[in-house]
Coordinates of C-alpha atoms in Angstrom, one line a residue:
M1 CA -34.0 129.8 -96.7
F2 CA -32.9 128.6 -100.1
L3 CA -34.7 125.3 -99.6
T4 CA -37.8 127.2 -98.6
F5 CA -37.7 129.3 -101.8
E6 CA -37.2 126.1 -103.8
L7 CA -40.3 124.5 -102.2
L8 CA -42.4 127.7 -102.7
K9 CA -41.4 127.8 -106.4
M10 CA -42.5 124.2 -106.9
V11 CA -45.8 124.8 -105.1
I12 CA -46.4 127.8 -107.4
F13 CA -45.9 125.6 -110.5
I14 CA -48.2 122.9 -109.0
L15 CA -51.0 125.3 -108.1
L16 CA -50.9 127.2 -111.4
G17 CA -50.7 123.9 -113.4
T18 CA -53.5 122.2 -111.5
K19 CA -55.9 125.1 -111.8
I20 CA -55.3 125.5 -115.5
A21 CA -55.7 121.7 -115.9
G22 CA -58.9 121.8 -113.9
H23 CA -60.3 124.5 -116.2
L24 CA -59.4 122.5 -119.3
C25 CA -60.9 119.3 -117.8
N26 CA -64.1 121.1 -116.9
R27 CA -64.3 122.6 -120.4
F28 CA -63.8 119.2 -122.1
N29 CA -65.9 117.3 -119.6
L30 CA -63.0 115.2 -118.2
P31 CA -62.4 114.3 -114.5
V32 CA -60.4 117.0 -112.8
V33 CA -58.2 114.5 -111.1
F34 CA -57.0 113.2 -114.5
G35 CA -55.7 116.7 -115.2
E36 CA -53.9 116.9 -111.9
L37 CA -52.2 113.6 -112.5
T38 CA -51.2 114.7 -116.0
V39 CA -49.7 117.9 -114.6
G40 CA -47.4 115.8 -112.4
L41 CA -46.2 114.0 -115.5
L42 CA -45.7 117.3 -117.4
I43 CA -43.9 119.4 -114.8
G44 CA -42.1 116.6 -113.1
P45 CA -38.7 114.9 -113.8
A46 CA -40.2 113.0 -116.8
L47 CA -40.6 116.1 -118.9
L48 CA -40.1 119.7 -117.8
N49 CA -38.4 118.9 -114.5
L50 CA -39.9 122.0 -112.7
V51 CA -41.0 120.0 -109.7
R52 CA -39.2 117.1 -108.0
E53 CA -40.1 114.7 -105.2
T54 CA -38.5 116.5 -102.3
E55 CA -39.1 116.0 -98.6
G56 CA -41.3 119.2 -98.6
I57 CA -43.5 118.1 -101.5
H58 CA -43.8 114.7 -99.9
L59 CA -44.9 116.2 -96.6
F60 CA -47.5 118.4 -98.4
A61 CA -48.8 115.4 -100.3
E62 CA -49.1 113.3 -97.2
I63 CA -51.2 116.0 -95.5
G64 CA -53.2 116.2 -98.7
I65 CA -54.2 112.6 -98.8
I66 CA -55.1 112.7 -95.1
L67 CA -57.3 115.7 -95.5
L68 CA -58.9 114.2 -98.7
M69 CA -59.9 111.0 -96.9
F70 CA -61.1 113.0 -93.8
L71 CA -63.3 115.1 -96.1
V72 CA -64.7 111.9 -97.8
G73 CA -65.6 110.6 -94.3
L74 CA -67.3 113.9 -93.4
E75 CA -69.3 113.8 -96.6
S76 CA -70.3 110.1 -96.3
D77 CA -73.7 109.0 -95.4
L78 CA -73.2 106.5 -92.5
G79 CA -76.7 105.1 -93.0
L80 CA -76.0 104.4 -96.7
L81 CA -72.7 102.7 -95.9
K82 CA -74.4 100.5 -93.4
K83 CA -77.2 99.7 -95.9
Y84 CA -74.8 98.5 -98.6
L85 CA -72.2 96.8 -96.2
K86 CA -73.0 93.3 -97.5
P87 CA -72.6 94.0 -101.2
A88 CA -69.4 96.1 -100.3
I89 CA -67.9 93.0 -98.6
M90 CA -68.7 90.8 -101.5
V91 CA -67.3 93.3 -104.0
A92 CA -64.1 93.8 -101.9
T93 CA -63.6 90.0 -101.7
F94 CA -63.8 89.6 -105.5
G95 CA -62.0 92.9 -106.0
V96 CA -59.0 91.7 -104.0
F97 CA -58.7 88.0 -104.8
V98 CA -59.4 88.1 -108.6
P99 CA -56.3 90.4 -109.2
F100 CA -54.3 88.6 -106.5
I101 CA -54.7 85.2 -108.1
F102 CA -54.3 86.4 -111.7
I103 CA -51.3 88.7 -111.1
T104 CA -49.6 86.1 -109.0
I105 CA -49.9 83.6 -111.9
L106 CA -48.7 86.3 -114.3
G107 CA -45.6 86.8 -112.1
Q108 CA -44.8 83.1 -112.3
L109 CA -45.2 83.2 -116.1
I110 CA -42.7 86.0 -116.5
G111 CA -40.1 84.1 -114.4
M112 CA -40.6 85.5 -110.9
G113 CA -40.1 83.3 -107.8
T114 CA -43.1 82.2 -105.7
P115 CA -42.7 84.8 -102.9
E116 CA -42.0 87.6 -105.4
S117 CA -45.1 86.6 -107.5
L118 CA -47.3 86.5 -104.4
F119 CA -46.1 90.0 -103.4
L120 CA -46.7 91.3 -106.9
G121 CA -50.3 89.9 -106.6
I122 CA -50.7 91.7 -103.2
I123 CA -49.5 95.0 -104.8
F124 CA -52.2 94.9 -107.5
S125 CA -54.9 93.8 -105.1
A126 CA -54.9 97.3 -103.6
T127 CA -57.3 100.1 -104.6
S128 CA -56.7 103.8 -104.6
L129 CA -59.5 105.1 -102.4
S130 CA -58.4 108.7 -102.9
I131 CA -58.6 108.7 -106.7
T132 CA -61.9 106.9 -106.8
V133 CA -63.6 109.1 -104.2
Q134 CA -62.4 112.3 -105.9
V135 CA -64.1 111.3 -109.1
L136 CA -67.2 110.1 -107.3
K137 CA -67.4 113.4 -105.4
E138 CA -66.9 115.4 -108.6
Y139 CA -69.9 113.7 -110.2
N140 CA -72.1 113.6 -107.0
Y141 CA -72.0 109.8 -106.9
L142 CA -71.2 109.3 -103.2
D143 CA -74.8 109.2 -102.1
N144 CA -76.3 106.5 -104.3
E145 CA -76.0 102.7 -104.5
A146 CA -73.1 102.4 -106.8
G147 CA -71.1 105.1 -105.0
A148 CA -71.8 103.7 -101.6
I149 CA -70.8 100.1 -102.6
T150 CA -67.6 101.4 -104.4
L151 CA -66.6 103.5 -101.4
G152 CA -67.2 100.6 -98.9
A153 CA -65.4 98.1 -101.1
A154 CA -62.4 100.4 -101.6
I155 CA -62.1 100.8 -97.9
L156 CA -62.3 97.1 -97.3
D157 CA -59.9 96.4 -100.2
D158 CA -57.1 98.4 -98.4
T159 CA -57.9 96.6 -95.1
F160 CA -57.7 93.2 -96.8
V161 CA -54.4 94.1 -98.5
V162 CA -52.9 95.2 -95.2
L163 CA -54.0 91.8 -93.7
L164 CA -52.5 90.0 -96.7
I165 CA -49.2 91.7 -96.2
S166 CA -49.2 90.8 -92.5
I167 CA -50.1 87.2 -93.3
F168 CA -47.5 87.0 -96.1
T169 CA -44.6 88.3 -93.9
A170 CA -45.7 86.0 -91.1
V171 CA -45.7 82.9 -93.3
V172 CA -42.5 83.8 -95.1
N173 CA -40.7 84.4 -91.8
F174 CA -42.4 81.4 -90.1
D175 CA -40.1 79.3 -88.1
S176 CA -41.6 75.7 -88.0
T177 CA -39.5 74.9 -84.9
V178 CA -41.2 77.8 -82.9
G179 CA -44.7 77.7 -84.4
F180 CA -47.2 80.5 -84.3
T181 CA -46.7 82.8 -81.3
L182 CA -49.0 85.2 -79.6
P183 CA -46.9 88.3 -80.7
M184 CA -47.3 87.1 -84.3
L185 CA -51.1 86.7 -84.0
W186 CA -51.3 90.1 -82.3
D187 CA -49.5 91.8 -85.1
V188 CA -51.4 90.0 -87.9
I189 CA -55.0 90.2 -86.5
G190 CA -55.2 91.6 -82.9
K191 CA -54.1 95.2 -83.6
K192 CA -56.5 95.6 -86.4
V193 CA -59.4 94.3 -84.4
L194 CA -58.4 96.6 -81.5
F195 CA -58.4 99.6 -83.8
F196 CA -62.0 99.1 -84.9
V197 CA -63.2 98.4 -81.3
I198 CA -61.6 101.5 -79.9
T199 CA -62.9 103.6 -82.9
Y200 CA -66.4 102.4 -82.2
L201 CA -66.2 103.1 -78.5
I202 CA -64.8 106.6 -79.1
A203 CA -67.5 107.4 -81.7
K204 CA -70.2 106.1 -79.4
Y205 CA -69.2 107.8 -76.2
L206 CA -66.6 110.6 -76.7
I207 CA -67.1 112.3 -80.1
K208 CA -70.2 114.2 -79.2
P209 CA -69.1 115.4 -75.7
V210 CA -65.7 116.5 -77.1
M211 CA -67.2 118.5 -80.0
D212 CA -70.0 120.0 -77.8
M213 CA -67.4 121.2 -75.3
T214 CA -65.3 122.6 -78.2
S215 CA -68.3 124.6 -79.4
K216 CA -68.2 126.5 -76.1
I217 CA -64.6 127.6 -76.6
N218 CA -64.4 131.3 -77.6
A219 CA -61.6 131.0 -80.2
I220 CA -61.4 131.3 -84.0
K221 CA -62.3 128.1 -85.8
A222 CA -62.0 126.0 -82.6
K223 CA -64.3 123.2 -83.9
T224 CA -62.3 122.9 -87.1
A225 CA -59.0 122.8 -85.1
M226 CA -60.4 120.1 -82.9
A227 CA -61.6 118.1 -85.9
L228 CA -58.0 118.3 -87.3
V229 CA -56.7 117.2 -83.9
L230 CA -58.9 114.1 -84.0
C231 CA -58.1 113.5 -87.7
F232 CA -54.3 113.5 -87.1
A233 CA -54.6 111.5 -83.9
F234 CA -56.6 108.7 -85.6
T235 CA -54.2 108.8 -88.6
I236 CA -51.3 108.1 -86.2
F237 CA -53.4 105.5 -84.3
A238 CA -54.3 103.6 -87.5
E239 CA -50.6 103.5 -88.5
E240 CA -49.6 102.2 -85.1
M241 CA -52.1 99.4 -85.4
G242 CA -50.7 98.3 -88.7
L243 CA -53.4 99.8 -90.9
S244 CA -53.1 102.5 -93.6
D245 CA -53.1 106.0 -92.1
I246 CA -55.8 107.1 -94.5
I247 CA -58.1 104.4 -93.0
G248 CA -57.9 106.3 -89.7
A249 CA -58.6 109.7 -91.3
F250 CA -61.6 108.3 -93.1
F251 CA -63.2 106.6 -90.1
I252 CA -62.9 109.6 -87.8
G253 CA -64.4 111.7 -90.6
V254 CA -67.4 109.3 -90.8
M255 CA -67.8 109.4 -87.0
L256 CA -67.8 113.2 -87.1
S257 CA -70.3 113.4 -90.0
T258 CA -73.2 112.8 -87.7
H259 CA -72.3 115.8 -85.5
E260 CA -74.2 119.1 -86.1
S261 CA -71.0 121.0 -86.7
S262 CA -69.9 118.7 -89.6
H263 CA -71.0 121.0 -92.4
E264 CA -69.0 123.9 -91.0
I265 CA -65.9 121.8 -90.5
E266 CA -66.3 120.3 -94.0
S267 CA -66.5 123.8 -95.5
D268 CA -63.4 125.0 -93.7
L269 CA -61.3 121.9 -94.6
D270 CA -62.5 121.8 -98.2
T271 CA -61.0 125.3 -98.7
I272 CA -57.8 124.3 -96.9
G273 CA -57.4 121.0 -98.7
N274 CA -58.4 121.8 -102.3
S275 CA -56.6 125.1 -102.5
L276 CA -53.2 123.7 -101.5
F277 CA -52.6 120.2 -100.1
I278 CA -54.9 117.9 -102.2
P279 CA -53.7 119.1 -105.6
I280 CA -50.1 118.6 -104.5
F281 CA -50.9 115.0 -103.5
F282 CA -52.3 114.2 -107.0
V283 CA -49.4 115.9 -108.8
S284 CA -47.0 113.9 -106.6
I285 CA -48.3 110.7 -108.1
G286 CA -47.6 111.9 -111.6
L287 CA -44.0 112.9 -110.5
G288 CA -43.2 109.2 -110.2
I289 CA -43.4 108.5 -113.9
H290 CA -40.1 107.9 -115.7
V291 CA -40.6 108.2 -119.5
E292 CA -37.6 106.1 -120.4
A293 CA -39.1 103.1 -118.6
L294 CA -42.3 103.4 -120.6
F295 CA -40.2 102.7 -123.8
T296 CA -37.6 100.2 -122.6
Q297 CA -40.1 98.0 -120.7
F298 CA -43.2 98.9 -122.8
W299 CA -44.6 95.4 -123.5
L300 CA -44.2 94.2 -119.9
I301 CA -45.8 97.4 -118.6
L302 CA -48.6 97.0 -121.1
I303 CA -49.3 93.4 -120.1
L304 CA -49.2 94.1 -116.4
S305 CA -51.4 97.2 -116.8
V306 CA -54.0 95.5 -118.9
G307 CA -54.1 92.6 -116.4
A308 CA -54.4 95.0 -113.5
I309 CA -57.3 97.0 -115.1
A310 CA -59.2 93.9 -116.3
T311 CA -59.0 92.0 -113.0
K312 CA -60.3 94.8 -110.8
L313 CA -63.0 95.6 -113.3
V314 CA -64.1 91.9 -113.5
G315 CA -63.8 91.4 -109.8
G316 CA -65.9 94.4 -108.9
Y317 CA -68.4 93.6 -111.6
L318 CA -68.9 90.0 -110.6
G319 CA -69.1 90.8 -106.9
S320 CA -71.8 93.4 -107.6
R321 CA -73.8 91.2 -109.9
I322 CA -73.8 88.4 -107.3
M323 CA -75.4 90.9 -104.9
K324 CA -78.1 91.7 -107.6
V325 CA -76.7 95.1 -108.6
N326 CA -77.8 96.0 -112.1
R327 CA -75.3 95.7 -114.9
K328 CA -74.5 99.4 -115.5
S329 CA -74.1 100.1 -111.8
A330 CA -71.9 97.0 -111.5
F331 CA -69.7 98.5 -114.2
V332 CA -69.4 101.7 -112.3
V333 CA -68.4 99.8 -109.2
G334 CA -65.8 97.8 -111.1
S335 CA -64.4 100.9 -112.7
G336 CA -64.2 102.6 -109.3
L337 CA -61.8 99.9 -108.1
V338 CA -59.4 100.0 -111.1
S339 CA -57.0 102.7 -109.8
R340 CA -54.1 101.5 -107.6
G341 CA -52.6 104.9 -106.8
E342 CA -51.1 105.7 -103.5
M343 CA -51.9 102.4 -101.7
A344 CA -50.2 100.2 -104.4
L345 CA -47.3 102.6 -104.4
I346 CA -46.9 102.2 -100.7
V347 CA -47.2 98.4 -100.9
A348 CA -44.7 98.3 -103.8
K349 CA -42.2 100.3 -101.7
I350 CA -42.6 97.8 -98.9
G351 CA -42.0 95.0 -101.4
Q352 CA -38.8 96.7 -102.6
E353 CA -37.5 97.3 -99.1
L354 CA -38.2 93.6 -98.1
G355 CA -36.4 92.4 -101.2
Y356 CA -39.4 90.9 -103.0
I357 CA -39.4 93.5 -105.8
S358 CA -36.1 94.1 -107.5
D359 CA -34.9 97.6 -108.2
T360 CA -35.2 96.9 -112.0
F361 CA -38.7 95.5 -111.8
F362 CA -39.8 98.2 -109.4
T363 CA -39.8 100.7 -112.2
V364 CA -42.1 98.4 -114.2
V365 CA -44.5 98.1 -111.2
I366 CA -44.6 101.8 -110.6
A367 CA -45.2 102.6 -114.3
S368 CA -48.1 100.0 -114.3
I369 CA -49.6 101.5 -111.2
I370 CA -49.4 105.0 -112.8
V371 CA -51.2 103.7 -115.9
T372 CA -54.1 102.3 -113.9
T373 CA -54.2 105.6 -112.0
L374 CA -54.4 107.6 -115.2
I375 CA -56.9 105.3 -116.9
S376 CA -59.2 104.9 -113.9
P377 CA -60.8 108.4 -113.8
L378 CA -61.6 108.2 -117.5
L379 CA -63.1 104.7 -117.2
L380 CA -65.1 105.7 -114.1
K381 CA -66.4 108.8 -115.9
F382 CA -67.4 106.7 -118.9
S383 CA -69.2 104.1 -116.8
I384 CA -71.1 106.9 -114.9
S385 CA -72.1 108.5 -118.1
L386 CA -73.5 105.2 -119.4
E387 CA -75.6 104.8 -116.2
E388 CA -76.8 108.4 -116.3
N389 CA -77.8 108.1 -120.0
D390 CA -79.7 104.9 -119.1
D391 CA -81.5 106.7 -116.2
A392 CA -82.4 109.6 -118.5
E393 CA -83.8 107.2 -121.1
S394 CA -85.9 105.5 -118.5
V395 CA -87.3 108.8 -117.3
T396 CA -88.1 109.9 -120.9
T397 CA -89.9 106.7 -121.7

């Protein structure tokens, strides 16, 4: 019971802190997610130490990111995502390989070995889909060109990064006397292809009959409960296939978005998610900041952070411009890819467990990820305001 009380006390601090921060952010016209991340820094071990990264907080945060990505899928316009698929692929390609190449070279320059440098490049190739979409949602930017390209590119970024990890581990562990084997190819490519094939078939033939049948069940919130069943099932399925769990949550959300009950489900889950689980997720990112590391490794963190921000911004911008996106919209897209957030944290943890990121350097990596995550909402807000001002001037003239 003591552990339950401890968890409840921390949840109280998180909820009060995030709602006060949300009020202040709205008052000063800042992205709400920036306030939630800052709350994690303030009430976490770095400063007030009111909230810690316990198993309970971690569980709530995991549910939070799954619900957030499911909601993003539900709110997505499938037609718009299809329409901007080609520019999203181009942006994702530049958005992954520009930081991958630059950060790998940076790793070599600071004395890291080749495998370690390559893995560092993979870490900073990731994009935080959750941070980006939260800001895009807040400013109603999911249903236009820049928002659709950013969303599509961020999804593809994470998919590319998962494939890079698979290829990296396969090459590093490659035994030239054995050669490439079918099990190796299955793990690297086959499972990912199977995930998308099965997702497509279920979306085409099963989603509508299942949801129509659920509509006939005389039980409270049956459709919302079934939506959660599908969400959690696809989360597990994506993880089993070697993809990020949030990819599964997002895609089943997109598939459900075309069903007539999607608005009702979205309303129910928005209340559940944003009143409890989603704020805990964003606060949990801020909990990972250790203030002492910010001072002892300041210059290294600064160089890595600036490199991480600049390479995603440039990569996203170049990819957009190649696809004839206007300059200010291209800046929005590039800004939307800057945050590394949860995906980079997951990849960094994998790197540490595999021995490619030392315990000492791990703190530097985490601090740099946190910096990009804190800067990203402000940069995205700034780029959106530039485009909106430009649109307003065009209407006036």
